[in-house]
Coordinates of C-alpha atoms in Angstrom, one line a residue:
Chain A
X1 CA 125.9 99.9 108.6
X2 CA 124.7 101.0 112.1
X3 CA 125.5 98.0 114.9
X4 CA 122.7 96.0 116.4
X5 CA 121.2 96.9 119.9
X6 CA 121.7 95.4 122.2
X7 CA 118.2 94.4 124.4
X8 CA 117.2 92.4 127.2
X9 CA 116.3 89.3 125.0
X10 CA 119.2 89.8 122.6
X11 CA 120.7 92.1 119.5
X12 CA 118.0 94.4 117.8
X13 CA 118.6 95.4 114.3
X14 CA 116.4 98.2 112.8
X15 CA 118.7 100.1 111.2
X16 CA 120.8 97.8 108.8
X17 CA 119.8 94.3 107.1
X18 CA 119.8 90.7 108.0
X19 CA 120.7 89.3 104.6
X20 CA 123.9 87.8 106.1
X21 CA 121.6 85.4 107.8
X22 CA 120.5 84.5 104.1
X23 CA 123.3 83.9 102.1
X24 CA 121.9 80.8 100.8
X25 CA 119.3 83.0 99.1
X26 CA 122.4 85.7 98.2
X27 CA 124.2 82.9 96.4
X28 CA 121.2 81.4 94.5
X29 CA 120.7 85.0 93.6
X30 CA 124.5 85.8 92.3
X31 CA 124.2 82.3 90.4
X32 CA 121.4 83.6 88.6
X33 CA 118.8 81.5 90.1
X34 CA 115.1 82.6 90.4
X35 CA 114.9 83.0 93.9
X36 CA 111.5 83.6 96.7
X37 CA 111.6 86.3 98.9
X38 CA 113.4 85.8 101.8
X39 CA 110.5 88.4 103.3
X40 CA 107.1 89.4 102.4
X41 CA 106.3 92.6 103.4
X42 CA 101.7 92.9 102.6
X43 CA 98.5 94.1 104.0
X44 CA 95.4 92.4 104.3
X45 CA 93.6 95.3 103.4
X46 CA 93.7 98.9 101.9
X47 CA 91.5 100.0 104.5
X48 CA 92.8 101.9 107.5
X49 CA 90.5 104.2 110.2
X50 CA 93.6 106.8 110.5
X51 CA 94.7 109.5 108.4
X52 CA 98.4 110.0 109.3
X53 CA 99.7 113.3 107.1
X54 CA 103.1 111.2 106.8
X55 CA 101.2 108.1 105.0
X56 CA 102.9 107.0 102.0
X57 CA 99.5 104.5 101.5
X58 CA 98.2 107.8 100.3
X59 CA 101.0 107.5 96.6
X60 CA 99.9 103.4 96.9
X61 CA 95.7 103.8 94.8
X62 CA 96.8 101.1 91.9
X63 CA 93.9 100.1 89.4
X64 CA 91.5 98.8 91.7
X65 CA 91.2 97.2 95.3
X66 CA 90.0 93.9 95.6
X67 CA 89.3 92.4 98.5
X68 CA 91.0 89.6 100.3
X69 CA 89.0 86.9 101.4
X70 CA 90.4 84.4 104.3
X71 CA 91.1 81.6 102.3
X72 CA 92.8 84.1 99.7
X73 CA 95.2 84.8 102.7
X74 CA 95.4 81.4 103.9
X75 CA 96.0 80.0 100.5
X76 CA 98.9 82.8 99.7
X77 CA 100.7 81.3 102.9
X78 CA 101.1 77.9 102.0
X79 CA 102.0 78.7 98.8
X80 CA 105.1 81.0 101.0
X81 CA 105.9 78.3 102.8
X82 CA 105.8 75.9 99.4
X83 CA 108.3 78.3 98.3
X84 CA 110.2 79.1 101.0
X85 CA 109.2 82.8 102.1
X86 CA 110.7 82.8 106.0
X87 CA 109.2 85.5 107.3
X88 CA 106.0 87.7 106.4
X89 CA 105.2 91.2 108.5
X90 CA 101.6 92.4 107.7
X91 CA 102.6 96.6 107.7
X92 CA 102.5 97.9 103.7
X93 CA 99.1 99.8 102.7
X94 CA 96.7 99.2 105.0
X95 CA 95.7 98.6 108.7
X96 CA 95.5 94.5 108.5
X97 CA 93.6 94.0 112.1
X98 CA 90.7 95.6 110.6
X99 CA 90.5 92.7 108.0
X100 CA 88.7 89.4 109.1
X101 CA 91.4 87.3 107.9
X102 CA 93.8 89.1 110.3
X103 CA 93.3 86.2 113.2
X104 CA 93.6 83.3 111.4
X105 CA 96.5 84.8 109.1
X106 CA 98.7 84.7 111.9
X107 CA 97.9 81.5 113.5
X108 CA 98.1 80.0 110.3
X109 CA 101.4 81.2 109.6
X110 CA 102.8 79.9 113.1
X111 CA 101.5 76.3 112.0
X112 CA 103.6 76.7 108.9
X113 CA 106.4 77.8 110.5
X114 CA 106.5 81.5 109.1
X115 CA 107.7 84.4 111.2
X116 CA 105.2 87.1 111.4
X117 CA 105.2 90.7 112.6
X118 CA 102.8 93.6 112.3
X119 CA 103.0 97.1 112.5
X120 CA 99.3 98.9 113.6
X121 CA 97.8 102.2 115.0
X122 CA 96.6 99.6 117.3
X123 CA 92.5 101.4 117.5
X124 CA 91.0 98.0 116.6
X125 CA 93.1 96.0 118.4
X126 CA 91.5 94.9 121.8
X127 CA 92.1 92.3 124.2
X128 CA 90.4 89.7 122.6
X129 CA 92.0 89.8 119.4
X130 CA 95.4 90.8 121.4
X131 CA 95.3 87.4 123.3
X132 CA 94.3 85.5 119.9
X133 CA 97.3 86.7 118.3
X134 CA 100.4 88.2 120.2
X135 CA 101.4 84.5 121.2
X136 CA 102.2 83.7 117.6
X137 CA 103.7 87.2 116.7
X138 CA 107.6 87.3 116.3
X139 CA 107.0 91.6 116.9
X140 CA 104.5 94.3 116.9
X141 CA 105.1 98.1 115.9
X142 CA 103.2 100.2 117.3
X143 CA 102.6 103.5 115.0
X144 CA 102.7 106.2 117.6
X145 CA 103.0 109.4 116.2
X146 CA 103.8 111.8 118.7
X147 CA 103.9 111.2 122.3
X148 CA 101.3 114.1 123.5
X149 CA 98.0 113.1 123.0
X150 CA 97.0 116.0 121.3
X151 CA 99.7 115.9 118.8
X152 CA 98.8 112.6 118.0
X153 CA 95.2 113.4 117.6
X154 CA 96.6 115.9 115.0
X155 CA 98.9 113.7 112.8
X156 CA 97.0 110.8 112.9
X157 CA 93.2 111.8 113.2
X158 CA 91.2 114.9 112.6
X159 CA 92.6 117.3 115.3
X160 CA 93.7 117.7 118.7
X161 CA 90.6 117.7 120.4
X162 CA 90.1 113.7 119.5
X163 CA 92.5 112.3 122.0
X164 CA 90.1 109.5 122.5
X165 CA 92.0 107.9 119.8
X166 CA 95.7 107.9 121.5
X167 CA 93.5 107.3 124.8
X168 CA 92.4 103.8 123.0
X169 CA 96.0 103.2 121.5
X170 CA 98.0 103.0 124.5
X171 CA 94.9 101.1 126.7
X172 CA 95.5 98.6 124.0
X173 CA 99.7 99.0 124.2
X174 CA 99.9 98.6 127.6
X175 CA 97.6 95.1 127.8
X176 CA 100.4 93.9 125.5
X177 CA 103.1 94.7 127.4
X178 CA 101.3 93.6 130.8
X179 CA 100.4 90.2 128.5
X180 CA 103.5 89.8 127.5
X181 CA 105.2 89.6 130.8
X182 CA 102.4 87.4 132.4
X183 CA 103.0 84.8 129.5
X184 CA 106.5 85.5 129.3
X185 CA 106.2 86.2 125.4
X186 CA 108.9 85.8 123.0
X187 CA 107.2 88.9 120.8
X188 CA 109.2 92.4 120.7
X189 CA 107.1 94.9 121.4
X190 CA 107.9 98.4 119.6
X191 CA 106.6 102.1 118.9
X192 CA 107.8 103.7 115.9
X193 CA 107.4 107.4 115.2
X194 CA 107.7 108.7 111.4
X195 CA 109.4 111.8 112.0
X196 CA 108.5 114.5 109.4
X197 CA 111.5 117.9 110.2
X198 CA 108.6 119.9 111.4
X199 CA 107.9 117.7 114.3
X200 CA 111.0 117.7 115.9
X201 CA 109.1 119.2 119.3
X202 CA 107.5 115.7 119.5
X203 CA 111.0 113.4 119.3
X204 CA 111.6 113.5 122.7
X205 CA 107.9 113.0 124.8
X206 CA 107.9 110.3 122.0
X207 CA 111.2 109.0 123.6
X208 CA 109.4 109.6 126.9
X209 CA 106.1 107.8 126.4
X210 CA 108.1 104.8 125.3
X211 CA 110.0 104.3 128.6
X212 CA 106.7 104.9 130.4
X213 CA 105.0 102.5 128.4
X214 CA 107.7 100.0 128.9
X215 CA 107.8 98.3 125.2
X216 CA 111.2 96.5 124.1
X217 CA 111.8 99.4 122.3
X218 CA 111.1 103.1 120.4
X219 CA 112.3 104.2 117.1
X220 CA 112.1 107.1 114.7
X221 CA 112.2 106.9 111.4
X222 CA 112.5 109.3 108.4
X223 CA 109.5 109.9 106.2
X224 CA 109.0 107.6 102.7
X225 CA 108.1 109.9 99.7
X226 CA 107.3 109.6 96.5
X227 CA 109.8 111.0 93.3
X228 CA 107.0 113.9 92.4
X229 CA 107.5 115.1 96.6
X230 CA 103.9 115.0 97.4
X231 CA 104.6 114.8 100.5
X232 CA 107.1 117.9 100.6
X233 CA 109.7 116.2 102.9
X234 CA 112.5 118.7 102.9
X235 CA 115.3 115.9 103.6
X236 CA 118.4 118.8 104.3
X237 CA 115.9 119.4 107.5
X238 CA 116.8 116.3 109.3
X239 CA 120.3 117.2 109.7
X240 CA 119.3 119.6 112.5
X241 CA 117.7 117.5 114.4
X242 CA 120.3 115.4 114.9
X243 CA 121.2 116.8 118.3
X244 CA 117.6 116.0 119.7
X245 CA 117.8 112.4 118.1
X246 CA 121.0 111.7 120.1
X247 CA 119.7 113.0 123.3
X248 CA 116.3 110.8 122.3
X249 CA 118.6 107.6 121.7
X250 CA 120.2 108.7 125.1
X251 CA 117.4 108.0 127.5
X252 CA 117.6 104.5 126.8
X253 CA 117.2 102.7 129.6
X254 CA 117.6 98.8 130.4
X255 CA 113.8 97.8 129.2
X256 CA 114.0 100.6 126.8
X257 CA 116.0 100.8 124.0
X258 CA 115.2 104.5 121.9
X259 CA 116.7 103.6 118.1
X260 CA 116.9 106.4 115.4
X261 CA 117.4 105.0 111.8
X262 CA 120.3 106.8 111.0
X263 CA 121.1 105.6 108.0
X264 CA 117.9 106.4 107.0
X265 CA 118.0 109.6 107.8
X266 CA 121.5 110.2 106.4
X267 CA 120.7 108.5 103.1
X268 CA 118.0 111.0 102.5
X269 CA 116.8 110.8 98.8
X270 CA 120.4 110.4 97.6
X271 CA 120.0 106.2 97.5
X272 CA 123.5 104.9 96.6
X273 CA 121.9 102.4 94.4
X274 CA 120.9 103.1 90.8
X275 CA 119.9 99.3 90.3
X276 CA 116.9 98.2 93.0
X277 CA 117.9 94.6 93.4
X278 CA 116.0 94.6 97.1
X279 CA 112.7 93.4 96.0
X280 CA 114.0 89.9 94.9
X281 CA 114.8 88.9 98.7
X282 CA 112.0 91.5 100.4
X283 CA 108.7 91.3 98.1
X284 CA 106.0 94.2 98.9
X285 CA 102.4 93.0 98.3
X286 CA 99.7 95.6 98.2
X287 CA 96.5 94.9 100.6
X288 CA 94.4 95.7 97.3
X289 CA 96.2 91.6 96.4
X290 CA 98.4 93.7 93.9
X291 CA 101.7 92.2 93.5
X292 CA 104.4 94.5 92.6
X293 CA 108.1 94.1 93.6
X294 CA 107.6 96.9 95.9
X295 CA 105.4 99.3 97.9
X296 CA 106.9 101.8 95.8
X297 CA 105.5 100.7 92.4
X298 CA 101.9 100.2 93.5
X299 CA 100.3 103.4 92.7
X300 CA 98.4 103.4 88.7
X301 CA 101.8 104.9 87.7
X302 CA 103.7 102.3 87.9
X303 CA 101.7 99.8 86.3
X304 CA 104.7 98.5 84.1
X305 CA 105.9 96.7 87.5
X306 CA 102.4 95.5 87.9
X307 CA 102.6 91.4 87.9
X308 CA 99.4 89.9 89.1
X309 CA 96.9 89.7 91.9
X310 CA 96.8 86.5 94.1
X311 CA 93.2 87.2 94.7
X312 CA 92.8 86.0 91.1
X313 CA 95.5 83.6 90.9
X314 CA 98.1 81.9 93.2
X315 CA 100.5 83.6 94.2
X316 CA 102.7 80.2 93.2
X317 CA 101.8 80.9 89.7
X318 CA 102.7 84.6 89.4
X319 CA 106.1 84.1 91.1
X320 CA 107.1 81.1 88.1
X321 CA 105.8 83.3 85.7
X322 CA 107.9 84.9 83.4
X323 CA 106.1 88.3 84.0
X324 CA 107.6 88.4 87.8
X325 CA 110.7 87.8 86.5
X326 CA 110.4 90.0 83.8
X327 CA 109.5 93.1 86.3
X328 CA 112.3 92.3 88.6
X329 CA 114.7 91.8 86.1
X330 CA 113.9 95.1 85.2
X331 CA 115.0 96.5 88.0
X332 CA 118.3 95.2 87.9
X333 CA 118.6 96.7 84.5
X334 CA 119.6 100.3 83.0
X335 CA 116.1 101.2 82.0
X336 CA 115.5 101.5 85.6
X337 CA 117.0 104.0 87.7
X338 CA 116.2 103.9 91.8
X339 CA 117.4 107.5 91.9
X340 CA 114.5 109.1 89.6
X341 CA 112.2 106.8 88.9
X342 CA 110.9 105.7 92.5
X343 CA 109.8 107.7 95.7
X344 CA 112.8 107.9 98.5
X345 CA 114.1 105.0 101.6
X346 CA 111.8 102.0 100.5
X347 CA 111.3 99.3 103.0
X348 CA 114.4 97.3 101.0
X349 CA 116.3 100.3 101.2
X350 CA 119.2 98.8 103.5
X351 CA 118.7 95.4 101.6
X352 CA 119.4 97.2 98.1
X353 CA 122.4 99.1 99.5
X354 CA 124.2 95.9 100.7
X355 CA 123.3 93.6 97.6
X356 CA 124.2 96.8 95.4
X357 CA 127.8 97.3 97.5
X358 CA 128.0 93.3 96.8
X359 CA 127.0 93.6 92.9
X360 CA 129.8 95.9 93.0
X361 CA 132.6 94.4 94.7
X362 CA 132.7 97.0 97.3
X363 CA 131.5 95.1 100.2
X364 CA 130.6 91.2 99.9
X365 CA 127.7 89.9 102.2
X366 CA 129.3 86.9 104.2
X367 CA 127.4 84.7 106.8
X368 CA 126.7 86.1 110.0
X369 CA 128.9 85.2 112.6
X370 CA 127.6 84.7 116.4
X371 CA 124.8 84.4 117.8
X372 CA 122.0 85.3 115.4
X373 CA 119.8 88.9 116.3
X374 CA 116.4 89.1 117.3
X375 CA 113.8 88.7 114.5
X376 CA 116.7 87.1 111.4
X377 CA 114.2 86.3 109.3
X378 CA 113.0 89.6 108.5
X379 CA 115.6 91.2 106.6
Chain B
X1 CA 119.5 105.8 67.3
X2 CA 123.4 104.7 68.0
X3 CA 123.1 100.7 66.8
X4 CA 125.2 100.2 70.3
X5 CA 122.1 101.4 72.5
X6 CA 119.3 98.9 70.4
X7 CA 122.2 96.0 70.9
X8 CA 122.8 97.2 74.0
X9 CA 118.6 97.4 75.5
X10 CA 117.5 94.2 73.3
X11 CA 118.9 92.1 76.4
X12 CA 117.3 94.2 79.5
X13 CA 114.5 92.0 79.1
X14 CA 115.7 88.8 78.2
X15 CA 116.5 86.3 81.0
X16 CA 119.4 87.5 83.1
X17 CA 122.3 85.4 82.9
X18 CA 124.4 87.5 85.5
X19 CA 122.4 89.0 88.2
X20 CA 125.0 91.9 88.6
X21 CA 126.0 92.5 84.5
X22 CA 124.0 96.2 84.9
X23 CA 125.5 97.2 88.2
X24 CA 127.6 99.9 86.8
X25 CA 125.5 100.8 83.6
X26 CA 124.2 104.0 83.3
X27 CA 121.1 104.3 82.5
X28 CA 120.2 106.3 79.2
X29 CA 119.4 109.9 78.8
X30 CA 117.4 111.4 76.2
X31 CA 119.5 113.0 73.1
X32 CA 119.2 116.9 72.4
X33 CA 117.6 116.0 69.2
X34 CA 114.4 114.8 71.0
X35 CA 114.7 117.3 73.9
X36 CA 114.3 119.9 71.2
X37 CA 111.3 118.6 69.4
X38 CA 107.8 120.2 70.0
X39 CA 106.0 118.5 72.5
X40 CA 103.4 118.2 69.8
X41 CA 105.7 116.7 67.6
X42 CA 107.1 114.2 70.1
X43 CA 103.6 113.0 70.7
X44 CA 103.4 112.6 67.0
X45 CA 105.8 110.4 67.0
X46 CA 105.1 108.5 69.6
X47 CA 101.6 107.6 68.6
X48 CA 102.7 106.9 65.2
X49 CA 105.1 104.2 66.4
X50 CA 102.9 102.5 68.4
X51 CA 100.0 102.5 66.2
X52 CA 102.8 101.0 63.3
X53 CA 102.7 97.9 65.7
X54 CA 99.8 96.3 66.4
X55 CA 100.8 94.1 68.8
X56 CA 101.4 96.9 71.3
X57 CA 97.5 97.3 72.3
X58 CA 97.2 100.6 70.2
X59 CA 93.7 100.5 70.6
X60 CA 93.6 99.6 74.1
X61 CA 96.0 102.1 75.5
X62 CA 96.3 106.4 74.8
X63 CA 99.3 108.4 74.7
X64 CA 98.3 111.4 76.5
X65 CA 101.4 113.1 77.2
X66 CA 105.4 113.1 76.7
X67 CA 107.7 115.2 78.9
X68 CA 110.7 116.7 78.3
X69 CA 112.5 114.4 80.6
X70 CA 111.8 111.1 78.3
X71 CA 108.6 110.4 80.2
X72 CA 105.5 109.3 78.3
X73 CA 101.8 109.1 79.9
X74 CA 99.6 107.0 78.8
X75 CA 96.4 105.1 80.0
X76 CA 93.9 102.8 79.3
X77 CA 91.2 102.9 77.2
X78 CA 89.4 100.4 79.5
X79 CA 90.8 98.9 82.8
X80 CA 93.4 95.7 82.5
X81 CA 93.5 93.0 84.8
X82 CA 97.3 93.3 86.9
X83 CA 98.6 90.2 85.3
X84 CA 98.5 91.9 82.2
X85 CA 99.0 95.4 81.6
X86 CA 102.4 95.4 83.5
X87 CA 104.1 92.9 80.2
X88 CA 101.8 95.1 77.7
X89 CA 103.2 98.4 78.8
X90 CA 107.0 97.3 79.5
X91 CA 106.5 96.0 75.9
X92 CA 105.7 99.2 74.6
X93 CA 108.6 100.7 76.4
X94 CA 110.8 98.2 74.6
X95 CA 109.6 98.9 71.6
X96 CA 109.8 103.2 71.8
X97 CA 113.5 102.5 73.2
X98 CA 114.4 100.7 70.5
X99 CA 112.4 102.4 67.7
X100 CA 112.9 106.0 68.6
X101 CA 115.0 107.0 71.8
X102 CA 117.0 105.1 74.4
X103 CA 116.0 107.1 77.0
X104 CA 112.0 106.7 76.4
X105 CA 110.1 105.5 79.4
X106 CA 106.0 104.8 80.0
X107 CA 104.1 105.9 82.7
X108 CA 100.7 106.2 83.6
X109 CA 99.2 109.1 85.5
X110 CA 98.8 108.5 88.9
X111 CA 95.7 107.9 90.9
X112 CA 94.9 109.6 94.1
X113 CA 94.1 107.9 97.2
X114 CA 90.9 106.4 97.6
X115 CA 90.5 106.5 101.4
X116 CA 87.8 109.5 102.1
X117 CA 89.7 109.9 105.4
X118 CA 92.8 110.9 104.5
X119 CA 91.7 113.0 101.7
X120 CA 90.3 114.7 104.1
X121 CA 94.2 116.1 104.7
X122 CA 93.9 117.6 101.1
X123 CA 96.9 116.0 99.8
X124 CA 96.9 115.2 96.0
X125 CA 99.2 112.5 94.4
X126 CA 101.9 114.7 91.9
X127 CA 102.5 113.7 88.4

């Protein structure tokens, strides 16, 4: 695994795991104990006002969407904290600040004692709601898909004549960042482009924007998608680029830190891992209130994986059930196969390897030793 | 079916007593024998096993479609709530593994995206 970053406000890990800040949860797990999620990973809603062309919300349509009222949202955090979920980041299927329990969800999770992040395109989020929130935050992620307006007008909205849209974002970016310093914030604040090969003319303005910005930090990611390749990602294109990454990663500067997720990128849709073990410690919940063990397994496809919706129940209840244990022992077992029967680089893609490398004796997870990294509760 | 393999899958969904006992495990392919049936035949099949069981909601769900990699499509006469279709179907799964081929799976087709927006990209969801 790649090593942490290190930032102004301590070591940034994006592009590895944080289980070894868990292994009280990894040794429940190996003893064969039913274990919560170390991490939630959910959406308050399906919705979202964007149309990125690298959206893997676009595989994510399960049965149907119901919607998620405030005290649906408020109820599924204490029943985290009852269980012992540490952290929760609102990013999955759906832009969450357009849902009205996306205020009081965070400040309610603060009171509990949950870390929470979010990752947004940022269009809805204005001052107001910026100063009700980013106190509480642990990080925002910034989806910023290109770093010339009129590219990002053309992956993320209808064309490059609607700039009005990146013109919005970065007003909205750059009252955080002013915020953050006036407070004197604890919250990382991040841009993240999802790098499809063709866009490789956009990797370094990206890199660009973000030092001019002046957020904690930029990274570029590979793009998710699903086992039928609906979205066409070509993944032998990335090696080529990986000249422009490192000159990207180069222009770091001291309030800047530019992160590629190499391992990521190098992993491709070759996953190491035949068994998906991830989802036990990193749960994905869809903003439709469908709970399945991952973002992966939401779509109608999938509906073997499909456990329950905590709009209609508590999400308590469906975690003791026998049917959540049922789906995840599933995964773990030979009838499942990460390599063919799920879309590429899930979000527990660099949990999975490790506890898949540690299921197999080749690398054990052992406690972390220093001082912890930024954000430890999110895997 | 090899009496190894029905040994072998009648513990995948039984409580697991050693969180890493499938690490290694392959997971099962299907035989030549089915690979070389009729897709018309394999549905036969199929639809016969499921309706021989009626606990497996035979008249609740339809098998539309098997595929030469093990795959079978089915979906639901009418909509099921999430709490419940995902035991019904890994049940029925179970049972085809066990009853006719290892390397059976069940799948749904997919449903495309929702959001009027991003449809507007023209992308549709592969199966």
């Amino acid at each position: 695994m790649s090593d942490a970053v290190q930032t102004q406000e301590g070591l940034l890990i994006l592009d590895s795991h944080k289980l070894s800040y868990h292994t009280d949860r990894v040794d429940a797990w190996e003893a064969g104990e039913r274990i919560a999620p170390v991490s939630v990973d959910m959406s308050l809603t399906r919705a979202c006002s964007a149309m990125c062309s690298f959206c893997y919300a676009m595989m994510q349509e399960s049965q149907a969407r119901s919607s998620i009222k405030v005290s649906d949202a408020l109820n599924l955090l204490d029943d985290f904290a009852k269980m012992g979920v540490r952290s929760v980041s609102l990013v999955s299927d759906g832009e969450s600040t357009l849902a009205k329990a996306y205020v009081p969800f965070i400040q309610h999770a603060h009171k509990l004692g949950i870390d929470v992040g979010n990752a947004t395109n940022a269009w809805e989020w204005e001052p107001e709601k910026i100063e009700q929130v980013l106190p509480y935050l642990t990080w925002i992620r910034f989806t910023v898909a290109a770093g010339r307006p009129e590219s990002y007008a053309s992956i993320m909205y209808k064309g490059p004549e609607h700039t009005h849209v990146f013109d919005r974002a970065m007003t909205h970016i750059k009252y955080a960042v002013e915020l953050k310093r006036r407070k004197k914030l604890s919250v990382t604040l991040g841009i993240q482009m999802v790098l499809m090969p063709h866009l490789k003319d956009e990797i370094l303005p990206f890199a660009q924007l973000a030092l001019d910005l002046g957020v904690d930090y930029a990274v570029i990611k590979h793009c998710s998608d699903d086992e039928q390749h609906t979205l066409g990602i070509d993944y032998s294109q990335y090696e080529p680029l990986h000249d422009l990454l490192s000159k990207a990663e180069s222009m770091s500067s001291q309030t800047t830190k530019i992160i590629v997720k190499w391992d990521k990128i190098k992993d491709g849709d070759k996953p190491s891992y035949r068994r998906f073990y991830g989802p036990q410690f990193l749960l994905q919940i869809s903003g439709s209130g469908l709970v399945a063990p991952s973002g992966m397994f939401f779509n109608a496809r999938y509906s073997k994986l499909h456990i329950g919706n905590f709009t209609e129940e508590r999400f308590y209840d469906i975690w003791k059930s026998d049917r959540y244990w049922r789906a995840m022992n599933y995964l773990a077992s030979p009838s499942f196969d990460s390599q063919t029967m799920m879309g590429t680089l899930p979000i527990q893609h660099y949990v999975s390897v490790a506890l898949d490398n540690h299921a197999k004796g080749i690398r054990k997870i052992t406690p972390g030793t220093g001082p912890k990294p930024l954000h430890s509760n999110f895997l | 079916m090899p009496v190894n393999f029905r040994n072998f899958f009648g513990k995948v969904n039984a409580e697991m007593t050693d969180a890493f006992m499938y690490a290694n495990e392959p997971s099962p392919t299907i035989s030549a024998q089915w690979a070389g049936l009729t897709r018309a035949a394999q549905l036969e099949i199929v639809r016969n096993s499921i309706r021989s069981d009626t606990t497996l909601g035979s008249d609740i769900v339809e098998v539309v479609d098997t595929k030469a990699n093990g795959e079978v499509i089915v979906r639901f006469i009418e909509p099921l709530g999430a709490s419940v279709r995902g035991a019904l179907l890994l049940d029925m799964e179970q049972y085809l593994k066990d009853s006719i081929e290892p390397g059976l799976t069940v799948w749904l087709s997919p449903l495309g995206d929702k959001n009027s927006l991003r449809n507007l990209r023209g992308i549709e969801v592969k199966s």
